[in-house]
PDB file of C-alpha atoms in Angstrom:
ATOM      1  CA  MET A  97       0.000   0.000   0.000  1.00  0.00           C
ATOM      2  CA  LYS A  98       1.155   3.521  -0.736  1.00  0.00           C
ATOM      3  CA  ALA A  99       0.305   6.485   1.484  1.00  0.00           C
ATOM      4  CA  SER A 100      -1.937   7.798  -1.301  1.00  0.00           C
ATOM      5  CA  ASP A 101      -4.040   4.609  -1.066  1.00  0.00           C
ATOM      6  CA  ALA A 102      -5.011   5.236   2.562  1.00  0.00           C
ATOM      7  CA  ASP A 103      -6.557   7.729   4.923  1.00  0.00           C
ATOM      8  CA  ILE A 104      -3.784   8.104   7.485  1.00  0.00           C
ATOM      9  CA  LEU A 105      -5.241   9.170  10.810  1.00  0.00           C
ATOM     10  CA  ILE A 106      -2.796  10.837  13.194  1.00  0.00           C
ATOM     11  CA  ILE A 107      -3.952  10.225  16.769  1.00  0.00           C
ATOM     12  CA  PRO A 108      -1.954  12.202  19.341  1.00  0.00           C
ATOM     13  CA  GLY A 109      -1.933  11.585  23.045  1.00  0.00           C
ATOM     14  CA  TYR A 110      -2.433  13.703  26.140  1.00  0.00           C
ATOM     15  CA  THR A 111      -1.914  17.469  25.435  1.00  0.00           C
ATOM     16  CA  ASN A 112      -1.707  16.838  21.642  1.00  0.00           C
ATOM     17  CA  SER A 113       1.456  16.729  19.531  1.00  0.00           C
ATOM     18  CA  GLY A 114       3.166  20.075  19.057  1.00  0.00           C
ATOM     19  CA  PRO A 115       4.688  21.365  15.803  1.00  0.00           C
ATOM     20  CA  SER A 116       8.090  19.731  16.393  1.00  0.00           C
ATOM     21  CA  HIS A 117       6.611  16.292  17.264  1.00  0.00           C
ATOM     22  CA  TRP A 118       7.115  13.551  14.668  1.00  0.00           C
ATOM     23  CA  GLN A 119       3.326  13.134  14.321  1.00  0.00           C
ATOM     24  CA  SER A 120       2.916  16.771  13.278  1.00  0.00           C
ATOM     25  CA  ARG A 121       5.791  16.453  10.830  1.00  0.00           C
ATOM     26  CA  TRP A 122       4.291  13.307   9.289  1.00  0.00           C
ATOM     27  CA  GLU A 123       0.896  14.978   9.040  1.00  0.00           C
ATOM     28  CA  ALA A 124       2.476  17.874   7.128  1.00  0.00           C
ATOM     29  CA  LYS A 125       4.382  15.567   4.756  1.00  0.00           C
ATOM     30  CA  LEU A 126       1.760  12.918   3.999  1.00  0.00           C
ATOM     31  CA  SER A 127      -0.946  14.283   1.702  1.00  0.00           C
ATOM     32  CA  THR A 128      -3.594  11.820   2.913  1.00  0.00           C
ATOM     33  CA  ALA A 129      -2.870  12.303   6.619  1.00  0.00           C
ATOM     34  CA  ARG A 130      -5.169  14.160   8.964  1.00  0.00           C
ATOM     35  CA  ARG A 131      -5.174  14.629  12.704  1.00  0.00           C
ATOM     36  CA  VAL A 132      -8.014  13.361  14.849  1.00  0.00           C
ATOM     37  CA  GLU A 133      -8.815  16.504  16.826  1.00  0.00           C
ATOM     38  CA  GLN A 134     -10.089  16.098  20.347  1.00  0.00           C
ATOM     39  CA  ALA A 135     -12.315  18.654  22.091  1.00  0.00           C
ATOM     40  CA  GLU A 136     -10.219  18.490  25.250  1.00  0.00           C
ATOM     41  CA  TRP A 137      -6.514  17.701  25.063  1.00  0.00           C
ATOM     42  CA  THR A 138      -5.590  18.407  28.694  1.00  0.00           C
ATOM     43  CA  LYS A 139      -8.566  16.776  30.444  1.00  0.00           C
ATOM     44  CA  PRO A 140      -9.273  13.806  28.185  1.00  0.00           C
ATOM     45  CA  VAL A 141     -12.501  11.863  28.564  1.00  0.00           C
ATOM     46  CA  ARG A 142     -12.172   8.285  27.344  1.00  0.00           C
ATOM     47  CA  GLU A 143     -15.636   8.034  25.784  1.00  0.00           C
ATOM     48  CA  ASP A 144     -15.191  11.342  23.927  1.00  0.00           C
ATOM     49  CA  TRP A 145     -11.782  10.363  22.545  1.00  0.00           C
ATOM     50  CA  ILE A 146     -13.064   6.957  21.454  1.00  0.00           C
ATOM     51  CA  ALA A 147     -16.093   8.534  19.745  1.00  0.00           C
ATOM     52  CA  ARG A 148     -13.926  11.023  17.812  1.00  0.00           C
ATOM     53  CA  ILE A 149     -11.588   8.305  16.566  1.00  0.00           C
ATOM     54  CA  ALA A 150     -14.504   6.100  15.482  1.00  0.00           C
ATOM     55  CA  GLU A 151     -16.147   9.093  13.790  1.00  0.00           C
ATOM     56  CA  GLU A 152     -13.002   9.767  11.731  1.00  0.00           C
ATOM     57  CA  VAL A 153     -12.511   6.097  10.827  1.00  0.00           C
ATOM     58  CA  ASN A 154     -16.152   5.781   9.804  1.00  0.00           C
ATOM     59  CA  ALA A 155     -15.992   8.971   7.695  1.00  0.00           C
ATOM     60  CA  SER A 156     -12.995   7.733   5.720  1.00  0.00           C
ATOM     61  CA  THR A 157     -13.334   6.944   2.037  1.00  0.00           C
ATOM     62  CA  ARG A 158     -10.181   4.820   1.718  1.00  0.00           C
ATOM     63  CA  PRO A 159      -8.722   2.092   3.897  1.00  0.00           C
ATOM     64  CA  VAL A 160      -7.519   3.612   7.169  1.00  0.00           C
ATOM     65  CA  VAL A 161      -4.043   3.461   8.663  1.00  0.00           C
ATOM     66  CA  LEU A 162      -3.956   4.589  12.287  1.00  0.00           C
ATOM     67  CA  VAL A 163      -0.845   6.329  13.667  1.00  0.00           C
ATOM     68  CA  ALA A 164      -1.280   6.644  17.434  1.00  0.00           C
ATOM     69  CA  HIS A 165       1.098   7.960  20.075  1.00  0.00           C
ATOM     70  CA  SER A 166       0.895   7.642  23.860  1.00  0.00           C
ATOM     71  CA  LEU A 167      -2.690   8.089  25.140  1.00  0.00           C
ATOM     72  CA  GLY A 168      -3.824   7.774  21.533  1.00  0.00           C
ATOM     73  CA  VAL A 169      -2.922   4.065  21.721  1.00  0.00           C
ATOM     74  CA  PRO A 170      -5.459   2.976  24.381  1.00  0.00           C
ATOM     75  CA  SER A 171      -7.984   5.314  22.742  1.00  0.00           C
ATOM     76  CA  VAL A 172      -7.585   3.441  19.446  1.00  0.00           C
ATOM     77  CA  ILE A 173      -7.777   0.028  21.090  1.00  0.00           C
ATOM     78  CA  HIS A 174     -10.987   0.946  22.930  1.00  0.00           C
ATOM     79  CA  ALA A 175     -12.485   2.433  19.726  1.00  0.00           C
ATOM     80  CA  ILE A 176     -12.096  -0.730  17.604  1.00  0.00           C
ATOM     81  CA  PRO A 177     -15.598  -2.142  18.321  1.00  0.00           C
ATOM     82  CA  HIS A 178     -17.072   1.108  16.919  1.00  0.00           C
ATOM     83  CA  PHE A 179     -15.284   0.966  13.536  1.00  0.00           C
ATOM     84  CA  ARG A 180     -17.574   0.392  10.546  1.00  0.00           C
ATOM     85  CA  ASN A 181     -14.988   1.119   7.849  1.00  0.00           C
ATOM     86  CA  ARG A 182     -11.927  -0.930   7.013  1.00  0.00           C
ATOM     87  CA  VAL A 183      -8.760  -0.347   9.007  1.00  0.00           C
ATOM     88  CA  ALA A 184      -5.784  -1.607   7.016  1.00  0.00           C
ATOM     89  CA  GLY A 185      -3.325  -1.321   9.911  1.00  0.00           C
ATOM     90  CA  ALA A 186      -2.155   0.512  13.008  1.00  0.00           C
ATOM     91  CA  PHE A 187       1.216   1.993  13.962  1.00  0.00           C
ATOM     92  CA  LEU A 188       1.144   2.272  17.768  1.00  0.00           C
ATOM     93  CA  VAL A 189       3.938   4.226  19.474  1.00  0.00           C
ATOM     94  CA  ALA A 190       4.842   4.543  23.168  1.00  0.00           C
ATOM     95  CA  PRO A 191       1.784   2.907  24.738  1.00  0.00           C
ATOM     96  CA  PRO A 192       1.424   4.195  28.298  1.00  0.00           C
ATOM     97  CA  ASP A 193       0.651   1.869  31.169  1.00  0.00           C
ATOM     98  CA  VAL A 194      -2.759   3.355  31.944  1.00  0.00           C
ATOM     99  CA  ALA A 195      -3.408   0.778  34.677  1.00  0.00           C
ATOM    100  CA  ASN A 196      -0.359   1.909  36.668  1.00  0.00           C
ATOM    101  CA  PRO A 197      -1.527   3.740  39.831  1.00  0.00           C
ATOM    102  CA  ASP A 198       1.610   5.922  39.669  1.00  0.00           C
ATOM    103  CA  ILE A 199       0.585   7.474  36.330  1.00  0.00           C
ATOM    104  CA  ARG A 200       0.171  11.249  36.364  1.00  0.00           C
ATOM    105  CA  PRO A 201      -2.214  12.897  35.963  1.00  0.00           C
ATOM    106  CA  LYS A 202      -4.358  10.296  37.707  1.00  0.00           C
ATOM    107  CA  HIS A 203      -7.379  10.719  35.421  1.00  0.00           C
ATOM    108  CA  LEU A 204      -5.399   9.040  32.612  1.00  0.00           C
ATOM    109  CA  MET A 205      -6.095   5.752  34.407  1.00  0.00           C
ATOM    110  CA  THR A 206      -9.677   6.021  33.114  1.00  0.00           C
ATOM    111  CA  PHE A 207      -8.244   4.910  29.738  1.00  0.00           C
ATOM    112  CA  GLY A 208      -7.236   1.539  31.207  1.00  0.00           C
ATOM    113  CA  PRO A 209      -7.151  -1.312  31.288  1.00  0.00           C
ATOM    114  CA  TYR A 210      -6.233  -2.256  27.741  1.00  0.00           C
ATOM    115  CA  PRO A 211      -8.411  -4.812  25.992  1.00  0.00           C
ATOM    116  CA  ARG A 212      -6.285  -7.916  25.326  1.00  0.00           C
ATOM    117  CA  ASP A 213      -8.136  -9.312  22.314  1.00  0.00           C
ATOM    118  CA  PRO A 214      -6.155  -9.839  19.100  1.00  0.00           C
ATOM    119  CA  LEU A 215      -6.456  -6.824  16.812  1.00  0.00           C
ATOM    120  CA  PRO A 216      -8.534  -7.325  13.651  1.00  0.00           C
ATOM    121  CA  PHE A 217      -5.824  -5.733  11.475  1.00  0.00           C
ATOM    122  CA  PRO A 218      -2.009  -5.800  11.199  1.00  0.00           C
ATOM    123  CA  SER A 219      -0.132  -3.603  13.641  1.00  0.00           C
ATOM    124  CA  ILE A 220       3.261  -2.550  14.884  1.00  0.00           C
ATOM    125  CA  THR A 221       3.884  -1.401  18.441  1.00  0.00           C
ATOM    126  CA  VAL A 222       7.010   0.693  19.005  1.00  0.00           C
ATOM    127  CA  ALA A 223       8.241   0.869  22.591  1.00  0.00           C
ATOM    128  CA  SER A 224      11.201   2.372  24.414  1.00  0.00           C
ATOM    129  CA  ARG A 225      13.200   0.727  27.167  1.00  0.00           C
ATOM    130  CA  ASN A 226      13.105   3.874  29.329  1.00  0.00           C
ATOM    131  CA  ASP A 227       9.679   5.385  28.664  1.00  0.00           C
ATOM    132  CA  PRO A 228       8.574   7.155  31.859  1.00  0.00           C
ATOM    133  CA  PHE A 229       4.920   6.380  31.059  1.00  0.00           C
ATOM    134  CA  GLY A 230       5.145   2.666  30.386  1.00  0.00           C
ATOM    135  CA  SER A 231       7.682  -0.101  30.749  1.00  0.00           C
ATOM    136  CA  TYR A 232       9.009  -2.089  27.830  1.00  0.00           C
ATOM    137  CA  GLU A 233       7.746  -5.250  29.546  1.00  0.00           C
ATOM    138  CA  HIS A 234       4.222  -3.828  29.627  1.00  0.00           C
ATOM    139  CA  ALA A 235       4.414  -2.909  25.935  1.00  0.00           C
ATOM    140  CA  ASP A 236       5.693  -6.398  25.128  1.00  0.00           C
ATOM    141  CA  GLU A 237       2.801  -7.975  27.038  1.00  0.00           C
ATOM    142  CA  ILE A 238       0.038  -5.950  25.374  1.00  0.00           C
ATOM    143  CA  ALA A 239       1.600  -6.177  21.901  1.00  0.00           C
ATOM    144  CA  SER A 240       1.791  -9.941  22.284  1.00  0.00           C
ATOM    145  CA  SER A 241      -1.870 -10.170  23.293  1.00  0.00           C
ATOM    146  CA  TRP A 242      -2.871  -8.047  20.283  1.00  0.00           C
ATOM    147  CA  GLY A 243      -0.744 -10.029  17.824  1.00  0.00           C
ATOM    148  CA  SER A 244       1.191  -6.813  17.153  1.00  0.00           C
ATOM    149  CA  PHE A 245       4.803  -6.856  16.005  1.00  0.00           C
ATOM    150  CA  LEU A 246       6.899  -5.189  18.724  1.00  0.00           C
ATOM    151  CA  VAL A 247       9.746  -2.886  17.706  1.00  0.00           C
ATOM    152  CA  ASP A 248      12.382  -2.204  20.369  1.00  0.00           C
ATOM    153  CA  ALA A 249      13.252   1.497  20.143  1.00  0.00           C
ATOM    154  CA  GLY A 250      16.069   1.165  22.680  1.00  0.00           C
ATOM    155  CA  GLU A 251      16.427   3.917  25.249  1.00  0.00           C
ATOM    156  CA  SER A 252      14.295   6.533  23.508  1.00  0.00           C
ATOM    157  CA  GLY A 253      12.259   8.035  26.337  1.00  0.00           C
ATOM    158  CA  HIS A 254       8.636   8.695  25.375  1.00  0.00           C
ATOM    159  CA  ILE A 255       9.475   8.889  21.647  1.00  0.00           C
ATOM    160  CA  ASN A 256       8.356  12.495  21.374  1.00  0.00           C
ATOM    161  CA  ALA A 257       9.938  15.886  20.710  1.00  0.00           C
ATOM    162  CA  ASP A 258      11.044  16.186  24.353  1.00  0.00           C
ATOM    163  CA  SER A 259      13.074  12.977  24.007  1.00  0.00           C
ATOM    164  CA  GLY A 260      14.695  14.196  20.776  1.00  0.00           C
ATOM    165  CA  HIS A 261      12.291  12.524  18.362  1.00  0.00           C
ATOM    166  CA  GLY A 262      11.066  15.462  16.316  1.00  0.00           C
ATOM    167  CA  PRO A 263      11.983  14.227  12.840  1.00  0.00           C
ATOM    168  CA  TRP A 264      12.390  10.569  13.989  1.00  0.00           C
ATOM    169  CA  PRO A 265      13.856   9.179  10.734  1.00  0.00           C
ATOM    170  CA  GLU A 266      14.011   5.624  12.150  1.00  0.00           C
ATOM    171  CA  GLY A 267      10.267   5.750  12.779  1.00  0.00           C
ATOM    172  CA  THR A 268       9.662   7.041   9.262  1.00  0.00           C
ATOM    173  CA  MET A 269      11.561   4.069   7.837  1.00  0.00           C
ATOM    174  CA  VAL A 270       9.690   1.527   9.977  1.00  0.00           C
ATOM    175  CA  PHE A 271       6.358   3.137   9.073  1.00  0.00           C
ATOM    176  CA  ALA A 272       7.185   3.122   5.349  1.00  0.00           C
ATOM    177  CA  GLN A 273       8.073  -0.591   5.494  1.00  0.00           C
ATOM    178  CA  PHE A 274       4.895  -1.333   7.429  1.00  0.00           C
ATOM    179  CA  LEU A 275       2.754   0.633   4.970  1.00  0.00           C
ATOM    180  CA  GLY A 276       4.378  -1.204   2.058  1.00  0.00           C
ATOM    181  CA  ARG A 277       3.262  -4.550   3.507  1.00  0.00           C
ATOM    182  CA  LEU A 278      -0.395  -3.590   3.944  1.00  0.00           C
ATOM    183  CA  SER A 279      -3.062  -4.540   1.406  1.00  0.00           C
ATOM    184  CA  PRO A 280      -4.831  -1.590  -0.266  1.00  0.00           C
TER     185      PRO A 280
END
């Protein structure tokens, strides 16, 4: 599949992805990419986020490829039962451990726990070994339950602009390979 064959939905996490974040850069470069805008980025409500993602998937005219970061990951996973249109694949980056009682802010725990059912489409989960919001072991466990291919990003923090992943060329390469393996 080529990027032009898909509706690429960019799904940021808590507080959105700023202009230097890799998601914003990909959105600007990929002509078929669009961001799933949430009404409230700093006080997310699980049901509202899920509804917005499902709305965007269901409004798509081409197969959908989901590109989720951080809190966007559990939002996508919880939204799956509401999808009526075809999702060709999902690229899931830095999944937070939303069941961890030490997570801050506390209201992010309302996005947990993760469903553990196998995903109905191909996926890649990219996780860091030193992500302050979720351990690599947790990412490995959920990716395994979903049937998602886990990519070890090494010690990359939260894989965002703050951890030095603005352009994130390695992520671009992995995403391009993933996209190339999806069926249009």
